[in-house]
């Protein structure tokens, strides 16, 4: 075999190996069956919240998430009427993930229009994290965060309407890592207006949603990830928890600097202030949607390399 052919097979072999690494699946949930009984809801208990693990999001004109089949998923919302700052988080009951692993899922953020500036009470937060007990409510302001019970969790505003749109919380930063901190891949910027986040934005509400709710006009501002299905990942590997959206890294936390309460994962929703929306459709439109959750092992680099050498040797023998 000449060197050119060997290089081609080397590339093919590595690609195949990387694709096949996904077989080591630890957990999955597509919400196509009502598995409400398999989830723990950790409600702050101080504001009104909404959680539905078997929600047909086509009811608000949202199309099927790209990583699965159908339009059933998890919906969460908070502070629709109480005028009290608070939130809710959920975890799959009894799950434990250790070693190097990746959490991935489809995320859709929705809010009361007009899209871009946002309507009434739209500056709310979607939450996701790792290292939680699975039995503590995780939201910005939760007393459980400083103890480490909530692990490490990441937040992003629905409408890009805060001075802090991208947030990271842990026992080391219970009120959030500050502007300029090295955990942020942007170089420290936390606002959606930072040029680093300009890869996101320019999305409109689906036509079906506009038909149902004519006020959903406009497009998202640069830096907003709402009104589009995003594939979110949290990679726990090499002692770090790294948060990415559609392949763009957003933050990475050194796990040696924090206390983790447990080995579970979490998803949540909260309001960022005390006032509730005056829009009658707020509980339907100011929401976080989650679908097609997968937790899988991230192979150790040494193991992947050894497997790669063996596979490539086999390819070379077959082609010579």
PDB file of C-alpha atoms in Angstrom:
ATOM      1  CA  UNK A   1       0.000   0.000   0.000  1.00  0.00           C
ATOM      2  CA  UNK A   2       1.379   3.458  -0.866  1.00  0.00           C
ATOM      3  CA  UNK A   3       1.523   6.244   1.710  1.00  0.00           C
ATOM      4  CA  UNK A   4      -1.304   8.189   0.051  1.00  0.00           C
ATOM      5  CA  UNK A   5      -3.717   5.278   0.393  1.00  0.00           C
ATOM      6  CA  UNK A   6      -2.608   4.654   3.955  1.00  0.00           C
ATOM      7  CA  UNK A   7      -3.342   8.292   4.835  1.00  0.00           C
ATOM      8  CA  UNK A   8      -6.817   7.956   3.348  1.00  0.00           C
ATOM      9  CA  UNK A   9      -7.518   4.806   5.373  1.00  0.00           C
ATOM     10  CA  UNK A  10      -6.076   6.459   8.474  1.00  0.00           C
ATOM     11  CA  UNK A  11      -8.606   9.276   8.138  1.00  0.00           C
ATOM     12  CA  UNK A  12     -11.459   6.853   7.499  1.00  0.00           C
ATOM     13  CA  UNK A  13     -10.437   4.698  10.443  1.00  0.00           C
ATOM     14  CA  UNK A  14     -10.283   7.592  12.872  1.00  0.00           C
ATOM     15  CA  UNK A  15     -13.662   8.879  11.681  1.00  0.00           C
ATOM     16  CA  UNK A  16     -15.251   5.449  12.101  1.00  0.00           C
ATOM     17  CA  UNK A  17     -13.782   5.063  15.564  1.00  0.00           C
ATOM     18  CA  UNK A  18     -15.006   8.466  16.705  1.00  0.00           C
ATOM     19  CA  UNK A  19     -18.475   7.761  15.364  1.00  0.00           C
ATOM     20  CA  UNK A  20     -18.586   4.330  16.981  1.00  0.00           C
ATOM     21  CA  UNK A  21     -17.604   5.763  20.374  1.00  0.00           C
ATOM     22  CA  UNK A  22     -21.258   6.798  20.788  1.00  0.00           C
ATOM     23  CA  UNK A  23     -22.289   3.164  21.376  1.00  0.00           C
ATOM     24  CA  UNK A  24     -21.258   3.433  25.057  1.00  0.00           C
ATOM     25  CA  UNK A  25     -24.571   4.975  26.077  1.00  0.00           C
ATOM     26  CA  UNK A  26     -25.328   5.351  29.780  1.00  0.00           C
ATOM     27  CA  UNK A  27     -28.771   6.945  29.640  1.00  0.00           C
ATOM     28  CA  UNK A  28     -31.294   8.328  27.170  1.00  0.00           C
ATOM     29  CA  UNK A  29     -34.728   9.940  27.267  1.00  0.00           C
ATOM     30  CA  UNK A  30     -36.749  11.029  24.235  1.00  0.00           C
ATOM     31  CA  UNK A  31     -39.985  11.736  26.173  1.00  0.00           C
ATOM     32  CA  UNK A  32     -42.035   9.854  23.581  1.00  0.00           C
ATOM     33  CA  UNK A  33     -43.399   7.728  26.412  1.00  0.00           C
ATOM     34  CA  UNK A  34     -44.782   9.262  29.588  1.00  0.00           C
ATOM     35  CA  UNK A  35     -41.892   8.662  32.001  1.00  0.00           C
ATOM     36  CA  UNK A  36     -42.990  11.252  34.553  1.00  0.00           C
ATOM     37  CA  UNK A  37     -42.614   8.646  37.312  1.00  0.00           C
ATOM     38  CA  UNK A  38     -38.895   8.322  36.443  1.00  0.00           C
ATOM     39  CA  UNK A  39     -38.123  11.968  37.204  1.00  0.00           C
ATOM     40  CA  UNK A  40     -37.695  14.006  40.376  1.00  0.00           C
ATOM     41  CA  UNK A  41     -39.047  17.559  40.374  1.00  0.00           C
ATOM     42  CA  UNK A  42     -37.182  19.890  42.725  1.00  0.00           C
ATOM     43  CA  UNK A  43     -39.419  22.907  43.128  1.00  0.00           C
ATOM     44  CA  UNK A  44     -38.194  26.013  44.934  1.00  0.00           C
ATOM     45  CA  UNK A  45     -41.662  26.221  46.474  1.00  0.00           C
ATOM     46  CA  UNK A  46     -41.618  30.006  46.495  1.00  0.00           C
ATOM     47  CA  UNK A  47     -43.110  30.814  43.099  1.00  0.00           C
ATOM     48  CA  UNK A  48     -45.458  29.169  40.623  1.00  0.00           C
ATOM     49  CA  UNK A  49     -43.782  26.658  38.309  1.00  0.00           C
ATOM     50  CA  UNK A  50     -44.778  24.360  35.480  1.00  0.00           C
ATOM     51  CA  UNK A  51     -43.177  21.028  34.560  1.00  0.00           C
ATOM     52  CA  UNK A  52     -44.543  18.526  32.029  1.00  0.00           C
ATOM     53  CA  UNK A  53     -42.493  15.516  30.898  1.00  0.00           C
ATOM     54  CA  UNK A  54     -44.984  14.526  28.191  1.00  0.00           C
ATOM     55  CA  UNK A  55     -45.711  17.820  26.498  1.00  0.00           C
ATOM     56  CA  UNK A  56     -46.581  18.128  22.809  1.00  0.00           C
ATOM     57  CA  UNK A  57     -44.751  21.331  21.949  1.00  0.00           C
ATOM     58  CA  UNK A  58     -46.384  21.505  18.525  1.00  0.00           C
ATOM     59  CA  UNK A  59     -49.241  23.032  20.553  1.00  0.00           C
ATOM     60  CA  UNK A  60     -47.251  26.293  20.502  1.00  0.00           C
ATOM     61  CA  UNK A  61     -46.087  25.821  16.917  1.00  0.00           C
ATOM     62  CA  UNK A  62     -42.606  24.430  17.620  1.00  0.00           C
ATOM     63  CA  UNK A  63     -41.351  21.853  15.084  1.00  0.00           C
ATOM     64  CA  UNK A  64     -39.898  18.454  15.965  1.00  0.00           C
ATOM     65  CA  UNK A  65     -36.425  18.470  17.479  1.00  0.00           C
ATOM     66  CA  UNK A  66     -33.805  17.285  14.972  1.00  0.00           C
ATOM     67  CA  UNK A  67     -32.233  14.521  17.080  1.00  0.00           C
ATOM     68  CA  UNK A  68     -35.338  12.409  17.482  1.00  0.00           C
ATOM     69  CA  UNK A  69     -38.839  11.681  16.263  1.00  0.00           C
ATOM     70  CA  UNK A  70     -42.034  13.497  17.140  1.00  0.00           C
ATOM     71  CA  UNK A  71     -42.898  16.619  19.138  1.00  0.00           C
ATOM     72  CA  UNK A  72     -43.115  15.319  22.699  1.00  0.00           C
ATOM     73  CA  UNK A  73     -40.642  16.693  25.210  1.00  0.00           C
ATOM     74  CA  UNK A  74     -40.038  18.319  28.576  1.00  0.00           C
ATOM     75  CA  UNK A  75     -41.417  21.831  29.126  1.00  0.00           C
ATOM     76  CA  UNK A  76     -40.620  24.073  32.111  1.00  0.00           C
ATOM     77  CA  UNK A  77     -41.635  27.581  33.139  1.00  0.00           C
ATOM     78  CA  UNK A  78     -41.696  29.674  36.315  1.00  0.00           C
ATOM     79  CA  UNK A  79     -43.099  32.828  37.908  1.00  0.00           C
ATOM     80  CA  UNK A  80     -45.987  33.217  35.537  1.00  0.00           C
ATOM     81  CA  UNK A  81     -48.286  34.797  38.131  1.00  0.00           C
ATOM     82  CA  UNK A  82     -46.698  34.891  41.609  1.00  0.00           C
ATOM     83  CA  UNK A  83     -44.464  37.933  41.141  1.00  0.00           C
ATOM     84  CA  UNK A  84     -41.798  36.111  43.174  1.00  0.00           C
ATOM     85  CA  UNK A  85     -38.241  35.335  42.037  1.00  0.00           C
ATOM     86  CA  UNK A  86     -37.657  31.557  41.941  1.00  0.00           C
ATOM     87  CA  UNK A  87     -37.398  28.474  39.793  1.00  0.00           C
ATOM     88  CA  UNK A  88     -37.528  24.719  39.374  1.00  0.00           C
ATOM     89  CA  UNK A  89     -35.153  21.956  38.317  1.00  0.00           C
ATOM     90  CA  UNK A  90     -35.593  18.287  37.474  1.00  0.00           C
ATOM     91  CA  UNK A  91     -33.324  15.230  37.504  1.00  0.00           C
ATOM     92  CA  UNK A  92     -33.778  11.628  36.339  1.00  0.00           C
ATOM     93  CA  UNK A  93     -34.460   9.707  39.524  1.00  0.00           C
ATOM     94  CA  UNK A  94     -31.655   7.521  40.853  1.00  0.00           C
ATOM     95  CA  UNK A  95     -29.182   8.168  38.038  1.00  0.00           C
ATOM     96  CA  UNK A  96     -25.429   8.348  38.663  1.00  0.00           C
ATOM     97  CA  UNK A  97     -22.745   9.239  36.134  1.00  0.00           C
ATOM     98  CA  UNK A  98     -19.034   9.017  36.886  1.00  0.00           C
ATOM     99  CA  UNK A  99     -15.777   9.028  34.957  1.00  0.00           C
ATOM    100  CA  UNK A 100     -15.587  10.871  31.661  1.00  0.00           C
ATOM    101  CA  UNK A 101     -18.981  11.324  30.010  1.00  0.00           C
ATOM    102  CA  UNK A 102     -20.993  13.651  27.818  1.00  0.00           C
ATOM    103  CA  UNK A 103     -24.526  14.941  28.355  1.00  0.00           C
ATOM    104  CA  UNK A 104     -26.196  16.077  25.120  1.00  0.00           C
ATOM    105  CA  UNK A 105     -29.747  17.216  24.396  1.00  0.00           C
ATOM    106  CA  UNK A 106     -31.903  19.367  22.139  1.00  0.00           C
ATOM    107  CA  UNK A 107     -32.837  22.765  23.594  1.00  0.00           C
ATOM    108  CA  UNK A 108     -35.475  25.226  22.413  1.00  0.00           C
ATOM    109  CA  UNK A 109     -35.921  28.549  24.195  1.00  0.00           C
ATOM    110  CA  UNK A 110     -39.164  30.418  23.597  1.00  0.00           C
ATOM    111  CA  UNK A 111     -40.528  33.724  24.874  1.00  0.00           C
ATOM    112  CA  UNK A 112     -43.364  36.222  24.469  1.00  0.00           C
ATOM    113  CA  UNK A 113     -42.829  38.414  21.408  1.00  0.00           C
ATOM    114  CA  UNK A 114     -41.901  40.582  19.758  1.00  0.00           C
ATOM    115  CA  UNK A 115     -38.913  38.362  19.078  1.00  0.00           C
ATOM    116  CA  UNK A 116     -35.662  40.222  19.631  1.00  0.00           C
ATOM    117  CA  UNK A 117     -36.560  42.834  22.225  1.00  0.00           C
ATOM    118  CA  UNK A 118     -38.966  40.457  23.940  1.00  0.00           C
ATOM    119  CA  UNK A 119     -42.339  41.195  25.455  1.00  0.00           C
ATOM    120  CA  UNK A 120     -43.526  41.227  29.035  1.00  0.00           C
ATOM    121  CA  UNK A 121     -41.450  39.294  31.585  1.00  0.00           C
ATOM    122  CA  UNK A 122     -39.306  37.461  29.056  1.00  0.00           C
ATOM    123  CA  UNK A 123     -35.891  37.703  30.738  1.00  0.00           C
ATOM    124  CA  UNK A 124     -35.954  34.218  32.206  1.00  0.00           C
ATOM    125  CA  UNK A 125     -33.343  31.467  32.358  1.00  0.00           C
ATOM    126  CA  UNK A 126     -32.820  27.934  31.088  1.00  0.00           C
ATOM    127  CA  UNK A 127     -30.600  25.761  33.302  1.00  0.00           C
ATOM    128  CA  UNK A 128     -28.625  22.506  32.863  1.00  0.00           C
ATOM    129  CA  UNK A 129     -25.871  20.937  34.909  1.00  0.00           C
ATOM    130  CA  UNK A 130     -23.919  17.993  36.318  1.00  0.00           C
ATOM    131  CA  UNK A 131     -22.745  16.759  39.702  1.00  0.00           C
ATOM    132  CA  UNK A 132     -26.035  17.337  41.525  1.00  0.00           C
ATOM    133  CA  UNK A 133     -27.626  15.286  44.261  1.00  0.00           C
ATOM    134  CA  UNK A 134     -30.711  15.148  42.081  1.00  0.00           C
ATOM    135  CA  UNK A 135     -32.787  16.161  45.094  1.00  0.00           C
ATOM    136  CA  UNK A 136     -32.080  19.888  45.407  1.00  0.00           C
ATOM    137  CA  UNK A 137     -33.657  22.778  43.541  1.00  0.00           C
ATOM    138  CA  UNK A 138     -31.102  24.444  41.259  1.00  0.00           C
ATOM    139  CA  UNK A 139     -31.716  28.030  40.199  1.00  0.00           C
ATOM    140  CA  UNK A 140     -29.777  31.296  40.564  1.00  0.00           C
ATOM    141  CA  UNK A 141     -30.342  32.403  44.132  1.00  0.00           C
ATOM    142  CA  UNK A 142     -30.896  28.911  45.495  1.00  0.00           C
ATOM    143  CA  UNK A 143     -29.370  28.392  48.932  1.00  0.00           C
ATOM    144  CA  UNK A 144     -28.358  24.877  47.844  1.00  0.00           C
ATOM    145  CA  UNK A 145     -25.733  26.131  45.386  1.00  0.00           C
ATOM    146  CA  UNK A 146     -23.047  27.195  47.878  1.00  0.00           C
ATOM    147  CA  UNK A 147     -23.114  23.752  49.519  1.00  0.00           C
ATOM    148  CA  UNK A 148     -22.313  22.059  46.209  1.00  0.00           C
ATOM    149  CA  UNK A 149     -25.588  20.123  46.253  1.00  0.00           C
ATOM    150  CA  UNK A 150     -26.428  21.489  42.810  1.00  0.00           C
ATOM    151  CA  UNK A 151     -23.031  20.635  41.325  1.00  0.00           C
ATOM    152  CA  UNK A 152     -22.005  22.812  38.390  1.00  0.00           C
ATOM    153  CA  UNK A 153     -24.771  24.335  36.312  1.00  0.00           C
ATOM    154  CA  UNK A 154     -25.041  26.654  33.347  1.00  0.00           C
ATOM    155  CA  UNK A 155     -27.724  29.223  32.529  1.00  0.00           C
ATOM    156  CA  UNK A 156     -28.695  31.270  29.501  1.00  0.00           C
ATOM    157  CA  UNK A 157     -31.452  33.880  29.232  1.00  0.00           C
ATOM    158  CA  UNK A 158     -34.441  33.317  26.983  1.00  0.00           C
ATOM    159  CA  UNK A 159     -34.363  36.752  25.365  1.00  0.00           C
ATOM    160  CA  UNK A 160     -30.823  38.084  25.747  1.00  0.00           C
ATOM    161  CA  UNK A 161     -32.326  40.838  27.866  1.00  0.00           C
ATOM    162  CA  UNK A 162     -29.934  40.742  30.807  1.00  0.00           C
ATOM    163  CA  UNK A 163     -26.504  42.226  31.397  1.00  0.00           C
ATOM    164  CA  UNK A 164     -25.527  38.631  32.206  1.00  0.00           C
ATOM    165  CA  UNK A 165     -26.999  36.359  29.509  1.00  0.00           C
ATOM    166  CA  UNK A 166     -24.508  33.493  29.879  1.00  0.00           C
ATOM    167  CA  UNK A 167     -23.977  32.288  33.453  1.00  0.00           C
ATOM    168  CA  UNK A 168     -22.107  29.585  35.348  1.00  0.00           C
ATOM    169  CA  UNK A 169     -22.719  28.565  38.977  1.00  0.00           C
ATOM    170  CA  UNK A 170     -20.924  26.254  41.418  1.00  0.00           C
ATOM    171  CA  UNK A 171     -19.978  25.972  45.080  1.00  0.00           C
ATOM    172  CA  UNK A 172     -17.004  28.210  44.241  1.00  0.00           C
ATOM    173  CA  UNK A 173     -19.271  30.810  42.632  1.00  0.00           C
ATOM    174  CA  UNK A 174     -22.771  30.464  44.157  1.00  0.00           C
ATOM    175  CA  UNK A 175     -23.792  33.860  42.752  1.00  0.00           C
ATOM    176  CA  UNK A 176     -22.161  33.148  39.393  1.00  0.00           C
ATOM    177  CA  UNK A 177     -18.655  33.515  37.986  1.00  0.00           C
ATOM    178  CA  UNK A 178     -17.941  37.224  37.399  1.00  0.00           C
ATOM    179  CA  UNK A 179     -17.351  39.163  34.217  1.00  0.00           C
ATOM    180  CA  UNK A 180     -13.856  38.526  32.946  1.00  0.00           C
ATOM    181  CA  UNK A 181     -13.485  35.142  34.620  1.00  0.00           C
ATOM    182  CA  UNK A 182     -11.503  32.548  32.706  1.00  0.00           C
ATOM    183  CA  UNK A 183     -14.284  29.958  32.878  1.00  0.00           C
ATOM    184  CA  UNK A 184     -15.963  31.738  29.960  1.00  0.00           C
ATOM    185  CA  UNK A 185     -14.728  30.742  26.509  1.00  0.00           C
ATOM    186  CA  UNK A 186     -15.481  34.266  25.281  1.00  0.00           C
ATOM    187  CA  UNK A 187     -12.518  35.548  27.266  1.00  0.00           C
ATOM    188  CA  UNK A 188     -14.784  36.588  30.099  1.00  0.00           C
ATOM    189  CA  UNK A 189     -17.737  38.275  28.415  1.00  0.00           C
ATOM    190  CA  UNK A 190     -21.114  37.197  29.758  1.00  0.00           C
ATOM    191  CA  UNK A 191     -23.520  39.356  27.768  1.00  0.00           C
ATOM    192  CA  UNK A 192     -25.028  38.187  24.506  1.00  0.00           C
ATOM    193  CA  UNK A 193     -23.804  41.389  22.870  1.00  0.00           C
ATOM    194  CA  UNK A 194     -20.193  40.187  23.216  1.00  0.00           C
ATOM    195  CA  UNK A 195     -18.897  39.478  19.674  1.00  0.00           C
ATOM    196  CA  UNK A 196     -18.037  35.926  20.708  1.00  0.00           C
ATOM    197  CA  UNK A 197     -21.746  35.030  20.809  1.00  0.00           C
ATOM    198  CA  UNK A 198     -22.586  36.620  17.428  1.00  0.00           C
ATOM    199  CA  UNK A 199     -22.591  33.146  15.872  1.00  0.00           C
ATOM    200  CA  UNK A 200     -26.110  32.903  17.340  1.00  0.00           C
ATOM    201  CA  UNK A 201     -29.140  35.027  16.416  1.00  0.00           C
ATOM    202  CA  UNK A 202     -31.265  36.000  13.443  1.00  0.00           C
ATOM    203  CA  UNK A 203     -33.968  33.384  14.092  1.00  0.00           C
ATOM    204  CA  UNK A 204     -37.726  33.914  13.876  1.00  0.00           C
ATOM    205  CA  UNK A 205     -40.636  32.259  15.610  1.00  0.00           C
ATOM    206  CA  UNK A 206     -41.981  29.327  13.545  1.00  0.00           C
ATOM    207  CA  UNK A 207     -44.779  30.193  11.149  1.00  0.00           C
ATOM    208  CA  UNK A 208     -47.179  27.940  13.036  1.00  0.00           C
ATOM    209  CA  UNK A 209     -46.456  29.860  16.239  1.00  0.00           C
ATOM    210  CA  UNK A 210     -47.014  33.218  14.552  1.00  0.00           C
ATOM    211  CA  UNK A 211     -50.351  31.937  13.273  1.00  0.00           C
ATOM    212  CA  UNK A 212     -51.354  30.994  16.812  1.00  0.00           C
ATOM    213  CA  UNK A 213     -49.858  34.085  18.445  1.00  0.00           C
ATOM    214  CA  UNK A 214     -49.628  37.004  15.973  1.00  0.00           C
ATOM    215  CA  UNK A 215     -47.423  39.010  18.330  1.00  0.00           C
ATOM    216  CA  UNK A 216     -44.500  36.614  17.726  1.00  0.00           C
ATOM    217  CA  UNK A 217     -42.962  38.769  14.992  1.00  0.00           C
ATOM    218  CA  UNK A 218     -39.321  39.772  14.532  1.00  0.00           C
ATOM    219  CA  UNK A 219     -35.978  37.966  14.785  1.00  0.00           C
ATOM    220  CA  UNK A 220     -33.597  37.200  17.617  1.00  0.00           C
ATOM    221  CA  UNK A 221     -30.748  39.599  18.286  1.00  0.00           C
ATOM    222  CA  UNK A 222     -27.117  38.575  17.821  1.00  0.00           C
ATOM    223  CA  UNK A 223     -26.073  36.450  20.783  1.00  0.00           C
ATOM    224  CA  UNK A 224     -29.508  34.914  21.424  1.00  0.00           C
ATOM    225  CA  UNK A 225     -29.892  31.150  21.049  1.00  0.00           C
ATOM    226  CA  UNK A 226     -33.705  31.112  21.218  1.00  0.00           C
ATOM    227  CA  UNK A 227     -36.248  30.158  18.554  1.00  0.00           C
ATOM    228  CA  UNK A 228     -34.082  27.400  17.100  1.00  0.00           C
ATOM    229  CA  UNK A 229     -33.316  23.856  18.148  1.00  0.00           C
ATOM    230  CA  UNK A 230     -29.816  23.837  19.611  1.00  0.00           C
ATOM    231  CA  UNK A 231     -27.738  20.776  20.440  1.00  0.00           C
ATOM    232  CA  UNK A 232     -26.284  21.420  23.867  1.00  0.00           C
ATOM    233  CA  UNK A 233     -23.438  19.361  25.306  1.00  0.00           C
ATOM    234  CA  UNK A 234     -21.742  19.202  28.681  1.00  0.00           C
ATOM    235  CA  UNK A 235     -18.496  17.254  28.458  1.00  0.00           C
ATOM    236  CA  UNK A 236     -17.150  15.982  31.761  1.00  0.00           C
ATOM    237  CA  UNK A 237     -13.607  14.961  30.904  1.00  0.00           C
ATOM    238  CA  UNK A 238     -10.054  15.468  32.119  1.00  0.00           C
ATOM    239  CA  UNK A 239     -11.273  17.069  35.323  1.00  0.00           C
ATOM    240  CA  UNK A 240     -13.326  19.779  33.585  1.00  0.00           C
ATOM    241  CA  UNK A 241     -17.008  20.330  32.805  1.00  0.00           C
ATOM    242  CA  UNK A 242     -17.290  22.073  29.434  1.00  0.00           C
ATOM    243  CA  UNK A 243     -20.529  23.578  28.129  1.00  0.00           C
ATOM    244  CA  UNK A 244     -21.057  23.977  24.370  1.00  0.00           C
ATOM    245  CA  UNK A 245     -23.973  24.909  22.120  1.00  0.00           C
ATOM    246  CA  UNK A 246     -23.985  23.685  18.518  1.00  0.00           C
ATOM    247  CA  UNK A 247     -20.285  22.981  18.840  1.00  0.00           C
ATOM    248  CA  UNK A 248     -19.372  26.429  20.153  1.00  0.00           C
ATOM    249  CA  UNK A 249     -17.709  26.168  23.585  1.00  0.00           C
ATOM    250  CA  UNK A 250     -19.185  28.620  26.081  1.00  0.00           C
ATOM    251  CA  UNK A 251     -17.601  27.796  29.443  1.00  0.00           C
ATOM    252  CA  UNK A 252     -15.350  25.285  31.192  1.00  0.00           C
ATOM    253  CA  UNK A 253     -15.106  24.709  34.949  1.00  0.00           C
ATOM    254  CA  UNK A 254     -12.151  23.041  36.675  1.00  0.00           C
ATOM    255  CA  UNK A 255     -13.873  20.422  38.829  1.00  0.00           C
ATOM    256  CA  UNK A 256     -10.963  20.330  41.268  1.00  0.00           C
ATOM    257  CA  UNK A 257     -11.988  23.815  42.397  1.00  0.00           C
ATOM    258  CA  UNK A 258     -15.596  22.975  43.298  1.00  0.00           C
ATOM    259  CA  UNK A 259     -17.648  20.680  45.511  1.00  0.00           C
ATOM    260  CA  UNK A 260     -20.101  18.355  43.782  1.00  0.00           C
ATOM    261  CA  UNK A 261     -23.117  17.146  45.692  1.00  0.00           C
ATOM    262  CA  UNK A 262     -23.587  13.948  43.702  1.00  0.00           C
ATOM    263  CA  UNK A 263     -23.374  12.305  40.289  1.00  0.00           C
ATOM    264  CA  UNK A 264     -26.723  13.177  38.714  1.00  0.00           C
ATOM    265  CA  UNK A 265     -27.666  15.684  36.007  1.00  0.00           C
ATOM    266  CA  UNK A 266     -30.265  18.452  36.033  1.00  0.00           C
ATOM    267  CA  UNK A 267     -32.400  20.668  33.815  1.00  0.00           C
ATOM    268  CA  UNK A 268     -34.308  23.713  34.975  1.00  0.00           C
ATOM    269  CA  UNK A 269     -36.028  27.020  34.412  1.00  0.00           C
ATOM    270  CA  UNK A 270     -36.263  30.175  36.509  1.00  0.00           C
ATOM    271  CA  UNK A 271     -37.131  33.836  36.363  1.00  0.00           C
ATOM    272  CA  UNK A 272     -34.354  36.379  36.726  1.00  0.00           C
ATOM    273  CA  UNK A 273     -36.467  38.899  38.648  1.00  0.00           C
ATOM    274  CA  UNK A 274     -39.499  39.136  40.886  1.00  0.00           C
ATOM    275  CA  UNK A 275     -42.119  40.476  38.500  1.00  0.00           C
ATOM    276  CA  UNK A 276     -44.347  38.203  36.438  1.00  0.00           C
ATOM    277  CA  UNK A 277     -45.345  38.707  32.831  1.00  0.00           C
ATOM    278  CA  UNK A 278     -48.577  40.563  32.130  1.00  0.00           C
ATOM    279  CA  UNK A 279     -49.054  38.657  28.874  1.00  0.00           C
ATOM    280  CA  UNK A 280     -51.943  36.148  29.094  1.00  0.00           C
ATOM    281  CA  UNK A 281     -49.911  33.605  27.089  1.00  0.00           C
ATOM    282  CA  UNK A 282     -46.766  33.833  29.223  1.00  0.00           C
ATOM    283  CA  UNK A 283     -47.093  30.360  30.743  1.00  0.00           C
ATOM    284  CA  UNK A 284     -47.242  28.918  27.219  1.00  0.00           C
ATOM    285  CA  UNK A 285     -44.574  31.026  25.541  1.00  0.00           C
ATOM    286  CA  UNK A 286     -41.956  31.847  28.213  1.00  0.00           C
ATOM    287  CA  UNK A 287     -40.633  28.300  28.356  1.00  0.00           C
ATOM    288  CA  UNK A 288     -37.643  26.000  28.157  1.00  0.00           C
ATOM    289  CA  UNK A 289     -38.091  22.881  26.011  1.00  0.00           C
ATOM    290  CA  UNK A 290     -35.772  19.851  26.355  1.00  0.00           C
ATOM    291  CA  UNK A 291     -35.789  16.770  24.124  1.00  0.00           C
ATOM    292  CA  UNK A 292     -33.635  13.769  23.152  1.00  0.00           C
ATOM    293  CA  UNK A 293     -31.287  13.556  26.141  1.00  0.00           C
ATOM    294  CA  UNK A 294     -28.294  11.230  25.769  1.00  0.00           C
ATOM    295  CA  UNK A 295     -25.550  10.517  28.300  1.00  0.00           C
ATOM    296  CA  UNK A 296     -22.627   8.565  26.902  1.00  0.00           C
ATOM    297  CA  UNK A 297     -19.101   7.601  27.861  1.00  0.00           C
ATOM    298  CA  UNK A 298     -16.228   9.654  26.509  1.00  0.00           C
ATOM    299  CA  UNK A 299     -13.481   7.107  25.731  1.00  0.00           C
ATOM    300  CA  UNK A 300     -10.119   7.640  27.370  1.00  0.00           C
ATOM    301  CA  UNK A 301      -7.636   8.986  24.786  1.00  0.00           C
ATOM    302  CA  UNK A 302      -5.238   6.089  25.415  1.00  0.00           C
ATOM    303  CA  UNK A 303      -7.965   3.497  24.847  1.00  0.00           C
ATOM    304  CA  UNK A 304      -9.118   5.222  21.681  1.00  0.00           C
ATOM    305  CA  UNK A 305      -5.567   5.363  20.377  1.00  0.00           C
ATOM    306  CA  UNK A 306      -4.966   1.645  21.000  1.00  0.00           C
ATOM    307  CA  UNK A 307      -8.234   0.709  19.329  1.00  0.00           C
ATOM    308  CA  UNK A 308      -7.348   2.999  16.448  1.00  0.00           C
ATOM    309  CA  UNK A 309      -4.004   1.353  15.866  1.00  0.00           C
ATOM    310  CA  UNK A 310      -5.596  -2.087  15.790  1.00  0.00           C
ATOM    311  CA  UNK A 311      -8.376  -1.046  13.456  1.00  0.00           C
ATOM    312  CA  UNK A 312      -6.045   0.759  11.114  1.00  0.00           C
ATOM    313  CA  UNK A 313      -3.669  -2.207  10.990  1.00  0.00           C
ATOM    314  CA  UNK A 314      -6.631  -4.366   9.973  1.00  0.00           C
ATOM    315  CA  UNK A 315      -7.615  -1.872   7.272  1.00  0.00           C
ATOM    316  CA  UNK A 316      -4.063  -1.824   5.948  1.00  0.00           C
ATOM    317  CA  UNK A 317      -3.868  -5.629   5.725  1.00  0.00           C
ATOM    318  CA  UNK A 318      -7.161  -5.778   3.841  1.00  0.00           C
ATOM    319  CA  UNK A 319      -6.093  -3.157   1.313  1.00  0.00           C
ATOM    320  CA  UNK A 320      -2.505  -4.325   0.664  1.00  0.00           C
TER     321      UNK A 320
END
